[in-house]
Structures are given as C-alpha cells and as structure tokens.
Amino acid sequence: MRVLVVDDNEEFCENIKDLLEMQGYTVVTAYDGASALDIIKRTLPDVVVLDMLMPGIDGMETFRHIKKMAVPLKVIMLSGFSDEGLKGQALQEGALYVLQKPPDYNKLFELIASCSDCASG
Amino acid sequence: MGNHLSILIIEDSENDLRLMLRQLKTDGYDITFERVETAAAMKTALDSRDWDAVISDYMLPQFGGLGALKLFQECQLDIPFIIISGCIGEDDAVAAMKAGAHDYILKDNLKKLAPALERELREAQNRRERKKTEAERMAEHEDRLRAYQRLAHIGKLAGNIAHELRNPLATISSSALYLEKKLGKVDEKTQAHFQRLQSAVDRCDSIIQNLLSEARTPEPHLAREDLRMLTSRVIADSNVPKSVTVIRDFPEAEVPVGADFELLRLAFQNIIKNAVEAMNGAGALTVRIGAGTVATVSFSDTGPGIAPEHLGRVFDPLFTTKATGVGFGLSLATMIIGKHGGTIKAESEYGRGAIFIVQLPLWRDSTTIVEDEVKTR
C-alpha cells in the first residue's frame, strides 16, 4: 500500500515517512500542495496524510483538487490549529479524519491500517 | 438654601437691576450676581467662573441682547439664557427665541422671571444628565469594542503561536517515537527518557490548549436586525468625510439577519474606514444591499484598487500596504463576520476601485440560527 505524506514541515514529513516505512508501507513525501497533486497524478497512492495549513495551495485546497480527480484514495488531515470550524468543514467534505498536531500516532497508524483493509478488500 | 443662584446679568440700568433682584428675592431666590454692560466684560465674566444662568437686557447702548446671546453661544455653556426687555416687539421676541434664547420676559411682568428661570434650570439639568448618560453609554460601547478588539488580536496571535509551536512539537514526538521503535527493547533508563520526552511534549501541548481557550474571542449575541437599518447607522456613525459621496442602494423590503449589532458595526466600520482611506478621503462609496438565499452587503470604492498580488492577503492579520496601518481592521472584520456564519471577499480590478462583499445568513427564526451555530462547532 502506498502512502503520500504532505507537510511543509519537512522534518515532520520525513519522520512520518520513516515511521510508516518501518511498518512496511511504501511512502512518498511532498512539501507543498502543488507537488502533492503532481505525485498523486503520477503514482496514485492509497492514502494521503495531508497538513491543513501550508503556504501556496493549502491543505483544504489540495484536498478539493484531489476530490476533483475522482481517484479512490483516502485523505487523513493534520492540523496545527484548533479550528473546529475548519475541522468540521474537512470532515463534511469527505476527509476520513482530522488529527490535531502533534498527532496521536496510534490513531494515525490505525487509520492508515484501516485504509489498507479497504485497499486490499 | 437650595435657592441660591449665581447669575450673570447684562444690564445698563441700575434701577432695572434692582427691580429684577427684588422680584427674585420675593420669589425665594438668594442671588449672587455680576452686572456687565459690554461684550468684553461679559466674556471675562463668563470665563472667570461658573454661572447658573445668564439674564440679558434686550436693548443695551453697548451691545444688544442678540449680541450677548451670540457671545454666550460661542462659550458653549449649557445654562439658561433669558432675555428681558422694557418693550420687546413680537418680531424681536421671535427672533430672540429663534436665535436660541431660552425665554424672554417683559420688564413690567417680572414675576414671570422666577418661574422661567426655574423651568429653564430644570431643563438645562435634564440636558446635562441626558448628555452624561449618552456619554457614558458611548464610553461603555467603546470599552466593549476595544476589549473585543484586544481579545480578537490576542486570539489571532495565540492561534499563530499554537501553530508555530505544534509543528516542532510534532517533529520531536515523531522522532522520539521513531527512536523508540527502532531501538526495540531498551533498558529502564532509556525507556524513562522516552517517557519524559513524551510527557514534555504533552505538557507543551496542554499549555498551548490552555492558551487557546484563554484567548478565545467571545461569541456574538445574535439578535434579529434589519441589515438596511444596521448598515445605515454604521454609515452615519463612520464619520465619512464630506468629500466622499456615499451612494446607498438598498432594497425596499426588510433584510433580516442575525447580528450582534455592536460587533457587526465594528466590522462594517473597518471596511468603510478602509475604503475611505483607500480613496485618500475623496471619491464615492457605494453601499449595496441585496437579499436572495443569503443577505449581501457590498462596499465599492473608487480608490486605486488592490494589486493582484495583494488581493489574497488583505484579510490576513498584520498585512497592510499603508504607512500607518497595523493591518488588523479587515482581519477583525473577517473574524466577526465569520462568527456570524458569514463570509467576506474582496474583488478588484487594479486601478478601478475595490469591492468588499459580505454575505450573511438570512434570519429565519431564533432557534434555526442557534442550531446552525452549534453545528459548525
């Protein structure tokens, strides 16, 4: 299963990649929305872990672009803000889950694993 | 007793003065007075101390009652000014009252003076109290807005700090987790270090959480308001300079919205202030209200417009292109409008003015809005 991690905090992005690779996932990283969309077009990951607030095309906008592509992938969003409104918006628009940073890693891994069930099933 | 009055009397006749004072004494007043005959003396007397009232003869050799009245008005004192005259014609009396005298009394009817004084003193007292109440109300209103503005500012800063801190915290916690997993089974001491890292991250996170909840801006108290009325009042209160023409394009029917009047006023005032400043104080501001599935109010100015590279940033806190601005007005407006369940956007063709469009949910009934509010939490 392929996971794309998108976050402008590059260190965090690489850390999540390392943690997921340790669990056997194939992981790609992107540090901004535009390159994330580019990667999705080329490699079609099963799950995208997407930071909400990024310079340029931000998380919500990236998410909306992904939805327009009509590809069967799940999006888990991460947020550094405690903006409940934005969180509700993301869920309403179809994000699988919104985790606040620093995230509960067990929850994150659980969510990704649940996607893997979907992907294989 | 309570009937002591200090009165400035503009009168050239000693005799008339005596008659006047005698009458007032008969009517129970204990009078302290100063008699003047010239404009200069009157001015000096008005400036030198506080008076309860001014009584002026209508006909004076040096200057007339109307001249005295004009001088009195220049001093901006809110005390009774009563004209007395030996033989005032009806036209003169009307002219005096029109000019702002509180009453006029004929010298052969001096017993009317005390009741007139009493009534006018009471009126002046009422005016002062009303003015004071109004001033207090305004001060309270200003205080609330200032407090809100400060809270909103702190809230924004806290939000930014939270975001900036949570990112490195996420790096620390994910690195710690990686190391923990990579090392596998470790001795107790190493395990304790991992736990300390995790609990330090948790502690920081709870501090951020507390900071955010402390700095949370209060929710608006929504009540049904007619957007047209509200907008009109904001325009009236906004001190738009005369060199800016305000064009209103309002529908005939009521446009009901759920609004916290004072907060929405603060938001609109900031939008108007911004437009007026953009036009350098001269031009036309068109305020247009419409109602469809939502209520819309737009503010278009004839200023230089917004450069394309700035258009996306005008609502960001601390963004400004002005030499003296701190860039908080529009971001505050955005926040307030957001809390009303509305949106704001800016459109501009550079060089051809800018338009700020605010959309607010229409008021249906009190419960509907409250429920919508809760749902978005």
Short mmCIF file of C-alpha atoms in Angstrom, two decimals:
data_model
loop_
_atom_site.label_atom_id
_atom_site.label_comp_id
_atom_site.label_asym_id
_atom_site.label_seq_id
_atom_site.Cartn_x
_atom_site.Cartn_y
_atom_site.Cartn_z
CA MET A 1 0.00 0.00 0.00
CA ARG A 2 1.25 3.45 -0.90
CA VAL A 3 1.05 6.45 1.41
CA LEU A 4 1.72 10.06 0.46
CA VAL A 5 2.67 12.38 3.33
CA VAL A 6 2.26 16.10 2.63
CA ASP A 7 3.56 18.71 5.07
CA ASP A 8 5.61 21.88 4.69
CA ASN A 9 7.33 20.93 7.95
CA GLU A 10 9.86 18.76 6.11
CA GLU A 11 11.34 17.15 9.19
CA PHE A 12 7.97 16.01 10.42
CA CYS A 13 7.13 14.78 6.95
CA GLU A 14 10.27 12.63 6.81
CA ASN A 15 9.67 11.37 10.35
CA ILE A 16 6.20 10.11 9.44
CA LYS A 17 7.69 8.52 6.33
CA ASP A 18 10.30 6.68 8.45
CA LEU A 19 7.67 5.52 10.93
CA LEU A 20 5.38 4.24 8.19
CA GLU A 21 8.17 2.55 6.25
CA MET A 22 9.08 0.75 9.44
CA GLN A 23 5.59 -0.74 9.27
CA GLY A 24 6.05 -1.87 5.69
CA TYR A 25 4.26 0.85 3.78
CA THR A 26 5.61 2.45 0.63
CA VAL A 27 5.83 6.14 1.40
CA VAL A 28 6.33 9.24 -0.74
CA THR A 29 6.60 12.76 0.66
CA ALA A 30 5.70 16.19 -0.67
CA TYR A 31 6.35 19.53 0.99
CA ASP A 32 3.62 21.54 -0.73
CA GLY A 33 0.21 21.15 -2.29
CA ALA A 34 1.29 21.51 -5.91
CA SER A 35 3.88 18.73 -5.77
CA ALA A 36 1.43 16.56 -3.83
CA LEU A 37 -1.11 16.85 -6.65
CA ASP A 38 1.61 16.07 -9.15
CA ILE A 39 2.63 12.93 -7.25
CA ILE A 40 -0.98 11.79 -6.92
CA LYS A 41 -1.43 12.08 -10.69
CA ARG A 42 1.69 10.04 -11.36
CA THR A 43 1.66 7.38 -8.65
CA LEU A 44 -1.90 7.15 -7.32
CA PRO A 45 -1.32 6.45 -3.60
CA ASP A 46 -3.97 4.71 -1.46
CA VAL A 47 -3.79 7.18 1.42
CA VAL A 48 -2.77 10.81 1.70
CA VAL A 49 -1.74 12.27 5.06
CA LEU A 50 -2.27 15.97 4.44
CA ASP A 51 -1.32 19.01 6.53
CA MET A 52 -4.07 21.61 6.54
CA LEU A 53 -2.02 24.75 6.69
CA MET A 54 0.67 25.11 4.06
CA PRO A 55 1.94 28.05 2.08
CA GLY A 56 0.75 28.20 -1.52
CA ILE A 57 -2.04 25.71 -2.16
CA ASP A 58 -3.07 24.87 1.40
CA GLY A 59 -4.38 21.56 2.69
CA MET A 60 -8.07 22.25 2.14
CA GLU A 61 -7.48 23.43 -1.39
CA THR A 62 -5.26 20.46 -2.16
CA PHE A 63 -7.95 18.20 -0.74
CA ARG A 64 -10.57 19.76 -3.03
CA HIS A 65 -8.32 19.28 -6.03
CA ILE A 66 -7.85 15.62 -5.07
CA LYS A 67 -11.62 15.17 -4.89
CA LYS A 68 -11.96 16.62 -8.38
CA MET A 69 -9.55 13.99 -9.68
CA ALA A 70 -12.10 11.37 -8.61
CA VAL A 71 -9.43 8.88 -7.57
CA PRO A 72 -10.15 6.19 -4.96
CA LEU A 73 -7.91 7.39 -2.17
CA LYS A 74 -8.49 8.29 1.45
CA VAL A 75 -7.34 11.56 2.95
CA ILE A 76 -6.34 11.98 6.60
CA MET A 77 -5.81 15.60 7.53
CA LEU A 78 -3.48 17.05 10.15
CA SER A 79 -4.00 20.43 11.72
CA GLY A 80 -1.84 22.69 13.83
CA PHE A 81 -4.81 24.92 14.59
CA SER A 82 -7.67 24.07 16.87
CA ASP A 83 -10.10 25.49 14.40
CA GLU A 84 -13.20 23.38 14.91
CA GLY A 85 -14.94 25.10 12.02
CA LEU A 86 -12.24 24.12 9.57
CA LYS A 87 -12.13 20.63 11.01
CA GLY A 88 -15.88 20.22 10.58
CA GLN A 89 -15.59 21.56 7.05
CA ALA A 90 -12.92 19.00 6.13
CA LEU A 91 -14.97 16.13 7.54
CA GLN A 92 -18.11 17.35 5.83
CA GLU A 93 -16.27 17.46 2.53
CA GLY A 94 -15.21 13.85 2.95
CA ALA A 95 -11.87 13.70 4.76
CA LEU A 96 -11.50 10.35 6.55
CA TYR A 97 -10.35 12.01 9.76
CA VAL A 98 -8.78 15.21 11.10
CA LEU A 99 -5.98 14.82 13.66
CA GLN A 100 -4.53 17.66 15.63
CA LYS A 101 -0.76 18.08 15.73
CA PRO A 102 1.21 16.63 17.40
CA PRO A 103 -0.99 13.69 16.43
CA ASP A 104 -1.93 10.62 18.40
CA TYR A 105 0.35 8.29 16.39
CA ASN A 106 -1.50 5.12 17.33
CA LYS A 107 -4.68 6.66 15.98
CA LEU A 108 -2.87 7.72 12.81
CA PHE A 109 -1.44 4.24 12.23
CA GLU A 110 -4.81 2.67 12.97
CA LEU A 111 -6.48 4.91 10.39
CA ILE A 112 -3.87 4.08 7.76
CA ALA A 113 -4.20 0.40 8.52
CA SER A 114 -7.97 0.64 8.11
CA CYS A 115 -7.38 2.09 4.66
CA SER A 116 -5.12 -0.79 3.85
CA ASP A 117 -8.05 -3.11 4.63
CA CYS A 118 -10.16 -1.14 2.18
CA ALA A 119 -7.44 -1.14 -0.45
CA SER A 120 -6.88 -4.88 -0.31
CA GLY A 121 -10.58 -5.66 0.07
CA MET B 1 -30.78 77.37 50.98
CA GLY B 2 -31.33 75.36 47.82
CA ASN B 3 -32.44 78.51 46.01
CA HIS B 4 -29.09 80.16 45.78
CA LEU B 5 -28.17 81.13 42.24
CA SER B 6 -25.26 82.94 40.70
CA ILE B 7 -26.41 84.91 37.72
CA LEU B 8 -24.57 86.96 35.16
CA ILE B 9 -26.69 89.99 34.33
CA ILE B 10 -26.16 92.09 31.22
CA GLU B 11 -27.95 95.32 32.01
CA ASP B 12 -27.18 99.01 31.78
CA SER B 13 -29.84 100.29 34.14
CA GLU B 14 -29.13 100.14 37.90
CA ASN B 15 -32.79 100.70 38.53
CA ASP B 16 -33.98 97.80 36.36
CA LEU B 17 -31.37 95.61 38.02
CA ARG B 18 -32.68 96.45 41.46
CA LEU B 19 -36.27 95.71 40.42
CA MET B 20 -35.22 92.37 38.98
CA LEU B 21 -33.28 91.35 42.07
CA ARG B 22 -36.10 92.40 44.36
CA GLN B 23 -38.58 90.29 42.40
CA LEU B 24 -36.30 87.25 42.50
CA LYS B 25 -35.78 87.71 46.25
CA THR B 26 -39.56 87.89 46.73
CA ASP B 27 -39.83 84.64 44.82
CA GLY B 28 -37.44 82.97 47.23
CA TYR B 29 -34.11 83.22 45.43
CA ASP B 30 -30.86 84.19 47.06
CA ILE B 31 -28.90 85.72 44.20
CA THR B 32 -25.19 86.27 43.73
CA PHE B 33 -24.69 88.34 40.60
CA GLU B 34 -22.35 90.31 38.48
CA ARG B 35 -23.57 93.08 36.24
CA VAL B 36 -21.80 93.79 32.94
CA GLU B 37 -22.55 96.15 30.09
CA THR B 38 -20.03 95.32 27.39
CA ALA B 39 -19.13 92.29 25.35
CA ALA B 40 -15.59 92.26 26.74
CA ALA B 41 -16.79 92.36 30.34
CA MET B 42 -19.35 89.65 29.60
CA LYS B 43 -16.68 87.42 28.07
CA THR B 44 -14.37 87.94 31.05
CA ALA B 45 -17.19 87.18 33.46
CA LEU B 46 -18.24 84.00 31.61
CA ASP B 47 -14.66 82.76 31.56
CA SER B 48 -13.88 83.65 35.15
CA ARG B 49 -16.39 81.45 36.97
CA ASP B 50 -19.36 79.09 36.72
CA TRP B 51 -22.82 80.63 36.38
CA ASP B 52 -26.24 79.11 36.89
CA ALA B 53 -27.89 81.38 34.33
CA VAL B 54 -27.49 84.49 32.19
CA ILE B 55 -30.08 87.26 32.07
CA SER B 56 -29.64 89.90 29.40
CA ASP B 57 -31.40 93.12 28.61
CA TYR B 58 -32.56 93.27 25.01
CA MET B 59 -31.64 96.87 24.38
CA LEU B 60 -28.21 98.00 25.51
CA PRO B 61 -26.22 101.03 24.42
CA GLN B 62 -23.02 98.98 24.07
CA PHE B 63 -24.39 95.83 22.51
CA GLY B 64 -27.77 94.19 22.22
CA GLY B 65 -29.33 91.10 23.72
CA LEU B 66 -28.78 89.21 20.49
CA GLY B 67 -25.09 90.11 20.51
CA ALA B 68 -24.87 88.89 24.08
CA LEU B 69 -26.65 85.70 23.06
CA LYS B 70 -24.17 85.13 20.24
CA LEU B 71 -21.23 85.60 22.57
CA PHE B 72 -22.88 83.30 25.10
CA GLN B 73 -23.32 80.61 22.45
CA GLU B 74 -19.68 80.85 21.46
CA CYS B 75 -18.76 79.91 25.03
CA GLN B 76 -20.82 76.70 24.61
CA LEU B 77 -22.34 76.82 28.06
CA ASP B 78 -25.48 74.80 28.62
CA ILE B 79 -27.19 77.13 31.09
CA PRO B 80 -30.38 79.17 30.70
CA PHE B 81 -30.13 82.44 28.76
CA ILE B 82 -33.12 84.67 29.36
CA ILE B 83 -33.76 87.97 27.66
CA ILE B 84 -35.66 90.73 29.39
CA SER B 85 -36.81 93.89 27.81
CA GLY B 86 -38.77 97.01 28.51
CA CYS B 87 -40.57 96.88 25.25
CA ILE B 88 -39.84 93.91 23.08
CA GLY B 89 -41.93 93.60 19.97
CA GLU B 90 -43.30 90.27 18.89
CA ASP B 91 -40.89 90.04 15.96
CA ASP B 92 -37.91 90.71 18.19
CA ALA B 93 -39.14 88.13 20.68
CA VAL B 94 -39.47 85.54 17.94
CA ALA B 95 -36.02 86.44 16.61
CA ALA B 96 -34.52 86.07 20.08
CA MET B 97 -36.14 82.68 20.64
CA LYS B 98 -35.10 81.53 17.18
CA ALA B 99 -31.56 82.61 17.87
CA GLY B 100 -31.61 80.27 20.87
CA ALA B 101 -32.65 82.34 23.89
CA HIS B 102 -34.48 80.13 26.36
CA ASP B 103 -37.14 82.69 27.19
CA TYR B 104 -37.93 86.37 27.13
CA ILE B 105 -39.65 88.40 29.84
CA LEU B 106 -41.10 91.88 29.76
CA LYS B 107 -39.84 94.24 32.43
CA ASP B 108 -43.37 95.10 33.51
CA ASN B 109 -44.06 91.43 34.07
CA LEU B 110 -41.02 90.46 36.17
CA LYS B 111 -42.96 87.96 38.28
CA LYS B 112 -42.66 85.62 35.32
CA LEU B 113 -38.89 85.65 35.66
CA ALA B 114 -38.58 83.24 38.61
CA PRO B 115 -40.82 80.51 37.11
CA ALA B 116 -39.00 80.86 33.78
CA LEU B 117 -35.64 80.55 35.50
CA GLU B 118 -36.81 77.57 37.49
CA ARG B 119 -38.12 75.80 34.41
CA GLU B 120 -35.05 76.54 32.32
CA LEU B 121 -32.68 75.49 35.10
CA ARG B 122 -34.50 72.17 35.30
CA GLU B 123 -34.36 71.78 31.52
CA ALA B 124 -30.65 72.54 31.48
CA GLN B 125 -30.13 69.99 34.25
CA ASN B 126 -32.06 67.40 32.21
CA ARG B 127 -29.99 68.17 29.14
CA ARG B 128 -26.78 67.74 31.11
CA GLU B 129 -27.98 64.42 32.51
CA ARG B 130 -29.02 63.17 29.12
CA LYS B 131 -25.67 64.20 27.70
CA LYS B 132 -23.90 62.45 30.55
CA THR B 133 -25.94 59.26 30.10
CA GLU B 134 -25.25 59.33 26.39
CA ALA B 135 -21.54 59.89 27.01
CA GLU B 136 -21.50 57.00 29.46
CA ARG B 137 -23.30 54.77 27.01
CA MET B 138 -20.81 55.67 24.28
CA ALA B 139 -17.87 55.09 26.61
CA GLU B 140 -19.24 51.71 27.58
CA HIS B 141 -19.71 50.83 23.93
CA GLU B 142 -16.17 51.96 23.09
CA ASP B 143 -14.81 49.96 26.01
CA ARG B 144 -16.57 46.83 24.86
CA LEU B 145 -15.30 47.23 21.33
CA ARG B 146 -11.76 47.94 22.48
CA ALA B 147 -11.86 44.89 24.73
CA TYR B 148 -13.19 42.80 21.89
CA GLN B 149 -10.56 44.11 19.53
CA ARG B 150 -7.85 43.30 22.04
CA LEU B 151 -9.23 39.82 22.64
CA ALA B 152 -9.50 39.19 18.94
CA HIS B 153 -5.94 40.32 18.48
CA ILE B 154 -4.72 38.06 21.26
CA GLY B 155 -6.78 35.22 19.85
CA LYS B 156 -5.13 35.59 16.46
CA LEU B 157 -1.68 35.74 17.98
CA ALA B 158 -2.40 32.72 20.17
CA GLY B 159 -3.59 30.82 17.11
CA ASN B 160 -0.41 31.65 15.26
CA ILE B 161 1.77 30.73 18.22
CA ALA B 162 -0.11 27.46 18.61
CA HIS B 163 0.50 26.56 15.00
CA GLU B 164 4.16 27.57 15.10
CA LEU B 165 4.81 25.54 18.26
CA ARG B 166 2.85 22.46 17.35
CA ASN B 167 4.95 21.86 14.26
CA PRO B 168 8.29 21.45 16.08
CA LEU B 169 6.47 19.54 18.83
CA ALA B 170 5.22 17.14 16.20
CA THR B 171 8.79 16.73 14.95
CA ILE B 172 10.06 15.99 18.47
CA SER B 173 7.32 13.50 19.25
CA SER B 174 7.63 11.69 15.92
CA SER B 175 11.41 11.50 16.19
CA ALA B 176 11.12 10.15 19.72
CA LEU B 177 8.63 7.56 18.56
CA TYR B 178 10.88 6.53 15.69
CA LEU B 179 13.86 6.08 18.00
CA GLU B 180 11.78 4.13 20.48
CA LYS B 181 10.54 1.76 17.81
CA LYS B 182 13.93 1.45 16.15
CA LEU B 183 15.70 0.59 19.37
CA GLY B 184 13.13 -2.03 20.26
CA LYS B 185 13.60 -3.42 23.75
CA VAL B 186 15.60 -0.93 25.81
CA ASP B 187 16.73 -0.70 29.41
CA GLU B 188 14.59 1.02 32.01
CA LYS B 189 16.58 4.24 31.97
CA THR B 190 16.26 4.69 28.19
CA GLN B 191 12.56 3.90 28.50
CA ALA B 192 12.26 6.64 31.15
CA HIS B 193 13.86 9.12 28.74
CA PHE B 194 11.30 8.32 26.08
CA GLN B 195 8.54 8.80 28.61
CA ARG B 196 9.99 12.14 29.68
CA LEU B 197 10.12 13.30 26.08
CA GLN B 198 6.53 12.28 25.56
CA SER B 199 5.27 13.89 28.75
CA ALA B 200 7.17 17.11 27.98
CA VAL B 201 5.51 17.22 24.56
CA ASP B 202 2.13 16.55 26.18
CA ARG B 203 2.73 19.31 28.71
CA CYS B 204 3.60 21.82 25.98
CA ASP B 205 0.53 20.78 24.09
CA SER B 206 -1.74 21.33 27.07
CA ILE B 207 -0.17 24.75 27.65
CA ILE B 208 -0.98 25.63 24.03
CA GLN B 209 -4.50 24.30 24.50
CA ASN B 210 -4.95 26.46 27.61
CA LEU B 211 -3.55 29.49 25.84
CA LEU B 212 -6.02 28.99 23.02
CA SER B 213 -9.01 28.59 25.29
CA GLU B 214 -7.97 31.60 27.40
CA ALA B 215 -7.56 33.71 24.30
CA ARG B 216 -10.76 32.64 22.66
CA THR B 217 -12.80 35.58 21.45
CA PRO B 218 -16.31 35.74 22.86
CA GLU B 219 -19.20 34.52 20.75
CA PRO B 220 -21.55 37.18 19.37
CA HIS B 221 -25.03 37.57 20.86
CA LEU B 222 -27.20 37.31 17.78
CA ALA B 223 -30.49 39.13 17.55
CA ARG B 224 -32.75 39.88 14.62
CA GLU B 225 -31.64 43.07 12.88
CA ASP B 226 -32.63 44.71 9.63
CA LEU B 227 -29.43 44.82 7.61
CA ARG B 228 -30.55 48.08 5.97
CA MET B 229 -31.06 49.82 9.31
CA LEU B 230 -27.84 48.46 10.72
CA THR B 231 -25.84 49.49 7.67
CA SER B 232 -27.42 52.97 7.65
CA ARG B 233 -26.48 53.50 11.26
CA VAL B 234 -22.94 52.34 10.67
CA ILE B 235 -22.59 54.73 7.74
CA ALA B 236 -23.95 57.56 9.91
CA ASP B 237 -21.51 56.71 12.70
CA SER B 238 -18.49 56.28 10.47
CA ASN B 239 -17.50 59.94 10.10
CA VAL B 240 -17.18 59.62 6.35
CA PRO B 241 -15.65 62.91 5.16
CA LYS B 242 -17.87 65.23 3.07
CA SER B 243 -15.52 64.74 0.12
CA VAL B 244 -16.68 61.11 -0.09
CA THR B 245 -20.13 60.65 -1.60
CA VAL B 246 -21.99 57.74 -0.08
CA ILE B 247 -24.40 56.09 -2.51
CA ARG B 248 -26.95 53.73 -0.98
CA ASP B 249 -28.65 51.05 -3.00
CA PHE B 250 -30.97 49.33 -0.52
CA PRO B 251 -33.99 47.17 -1.27
CA GLU B 252 -37.41 48.35 -0.12
CA ALA B 253 -38.16 45.28 1.96
CA GLU B 254 -36.56 44.44 5.29
CA VAL B 255 -33.42 42.27 5.13
CA PRO B 256 -33.43 40.35 8.42
CA VAL B 257 -30.13 38.92 9.63
CA GLY B 258 -28.90 37.51 12.94
CA ALA B 259 -26.43 40.09 14.19
CA ASP B 260 -24.56 41.24 17.23
CA PHE B 261 -25.17 44.88 16.45
CA GLU B 262 -22.02 46.30 18.03
CA LEU B 263 -19.71 43.66 16.62
CA LEU B 264 -21.10 43.83 13.13
CA ARG B 265 -20.90 47.60 13.34
CA LEU B 266 -17.22 47.27 14.24
CA ALA B 267 -16.71 45.01 11.22
CA PHE B 268 -18.53 47.33 8.80
CA GLN B 269 -16.82 50.40 10.22
CA ASN B 270 -13.47 48.84 9.49
CA ILE B 271 -14.50 48.05 5.92
CA ILE B 272 -15.77 51.62 5.41
CA LYS B 273 -12.69 53.13 7.05
CA ASN B 274 -10.52 51.06 4.78
CA ALA B 275 -12.44 52.19 1.69
CA VAL B 276 -12.29 55.87 2.69
CA GLU B 277 -8.56 55.60 3.35
CA ALA B 278 -8.06 53.82 0.02
CA MET B 279 -9.74 56.75 -1.74
CA ASN B 280 -7.47 59.16 0.08
CA GLY B 281 -10.54 60.76 1.58
CA ALA B 282 -12.25 61.69 -1.72
CA GLY B 283 -14.42 59.70 -4.12
CA ALA B 284 -17.60 57.67 -3.97
CA LEU B 285 -18.52 54.78 -1.72
CA THR B 286 -21.40 52.66 -2.99
CA VAL B 287 -23.11 50.51 -0.39
CA ARG B 288 -25.43 47.97 -1.93
CA ILE B 289 -27.68 45.55 -0.07
CA GLY B 290 -29.35 42.55 -1.60
CA ALA B 291 -31.24 39.52 -0.36
CA GLY B 292 -31.52 36.14 -2.04
CA THR B 293 -30.74 32.87 -0.33
CA VAL B 294 -28.35 34.95 1.79
CA ALA B 295 -28.12 38.63 2.66
CA THR B 296 -25.42 40.53 0.82
CA VAL B 297 -23.93 43.91 1.51
CA SER B 298 -21.18 45.23 -0.71
CA PHE B 299 -18.97 48.26 -0.31
CA SER B 300 -17.38 49.55 -3.53
CA ASP B 301 -14.93 52.40 -3.58
CA THR B 302 -13.40 54.50 -6.33
CA GLY B 303 -9.87 54.17 -4.97
CA PRO B 304 -6.88 52.74 -6.80
CA GLY B 305 -7.99 49.15 -6.20
CA ILE B 306 -5.94 46.28 -4.87
CA ALA B 307 -2.87 44.93 -6.64
CA PRO B 308 -3.45 41.31 -7.75
CA GLU B 309 -0.57 40.07 -5.59
CA HIS B 310 -2.19 41.67 -2.52
CA LEU B 311 -5.76 40.59 -3.19
CA GLY B 312 -5.43 37.25 -1.45
CA ARG B 313 -3.78 38.76 1.59
CA VAL B 314 -5.92 41.76 2.54
CA PHE B 315 -7.73 39.79 5.22
CA ASP B 316 -4.57 38.41 6.82
CA PRO B 317 -3.77 39.83 10.24
CA LEU B 318 -0.88 42.30 10.20
CA PHE B 319 -0.99 42.65 6.42
CA THR B 320 -1.00 46.29 5.36
CA THR B 321 0.19 48.45 2.50
CA LYS B 322 -0.46 51.62 4.46
CA ALA B 323 2.37 53.55 6.04
CA THR B 324 0.45 53.99 9.29
CA GLY B 325 -1.80 50.93 9.49
CA VAL B 326 -1.23 47.85 11.58
CA GLY B 327 -3.29 45.73 9.22
CA PHE B 328 -5.79 44.49 11.74
CA GLY B 329 -9.07 46.08 10.67
CA LEU B 330 -10.04 43.76 7.84
CA SER B 331 -8.88 40.61 9.59
CA LEU B 332 -11.02 41.62 12.57
CA ALA B 333 -13.94 42.23 10.21
CA THR B 334 -13.39 38.78 8.71
CA MET B 335 -13.38 37.18 12.13
CA ILE B 336 -16.55 38.94 13.26
CA ILE B 337 -18.37 38.13 10.03
CA GLY B 338 -17.18 34.52 10.30
CA LYS B 339 -18.62 34.32 13.80
CA HIS B 340 -21.93 35.46 12.32
CA GLY B 341 -21.79 32.49 9.96
CA GLY B 342 -20.99 34.79 7.04
CA THR B 343 -18.21 35.36 4.55
CA ILE B 344 -16.30 38.31 3.18
CA LYS B 345 -14.37 38.58 -0.05
CA ALA B 346 -12.60 41.30 -1.97
CA GLU B 347 -12.70 41.86 -5.70
CA SER B 348 -10.69 44.44 -7.56
CA GLU B 349 -9.50 45.28 -10.97
CA TYR B 350 -6.30 47.11 -10.23
CA GLY B 351 -6.72 50.80 -10.96
CA ARG B 352 -10.51 50.64 -10.92
CA GLY B 353 -11.50 50.57 -7.27
CA ALA B 354 -12.21 47.69 -4.95
CA ILE B 355 -15.37 45.98 -3.77
CA PHE B 356 -15.78 44.16 -0.48
CA ILE B 357 -18.69 41.74 -0.46
CA VAL B 358 -20.12 40.50 2.81
CA GLN B 359 -22.62 37.67 2.88
CA LEU B 360 -24.64 36.85 5.98
CA PRO B 361 -27.22 34.14 6.58
CA LEU B 362 -30.77 35.44 6.48
CA TRP B 363 -32.59 35.34 9.79
CA ARG B 364 -35.23 32.66 9.79
CA ASP B 365 -36.25 32.26 13.41
CA SER B 366 -34.21 32.42 16.59
CA THR B 367 -33.79 28.68 17.02
CA THR B 368 -32.60 27.96 13.50
CA ILE B 369 -29.62 30.27 13.73
CA VAL B 370 -28.60 28.94 17.13
CA GLU B 371 -28.69 25.38 15.85
CA ASP B 372 -26.60 26.27 12.83
CA GLU B 373 -24.12 27.93 15.14
CA VAL B 374 -23.81 24.80 17.23
CA LYS B 375 -23.46 22.50 14.23
CA THR B 376 -20.37 24.24 12.97
CA ARG B 377 -18.60 23.93 16.34
#
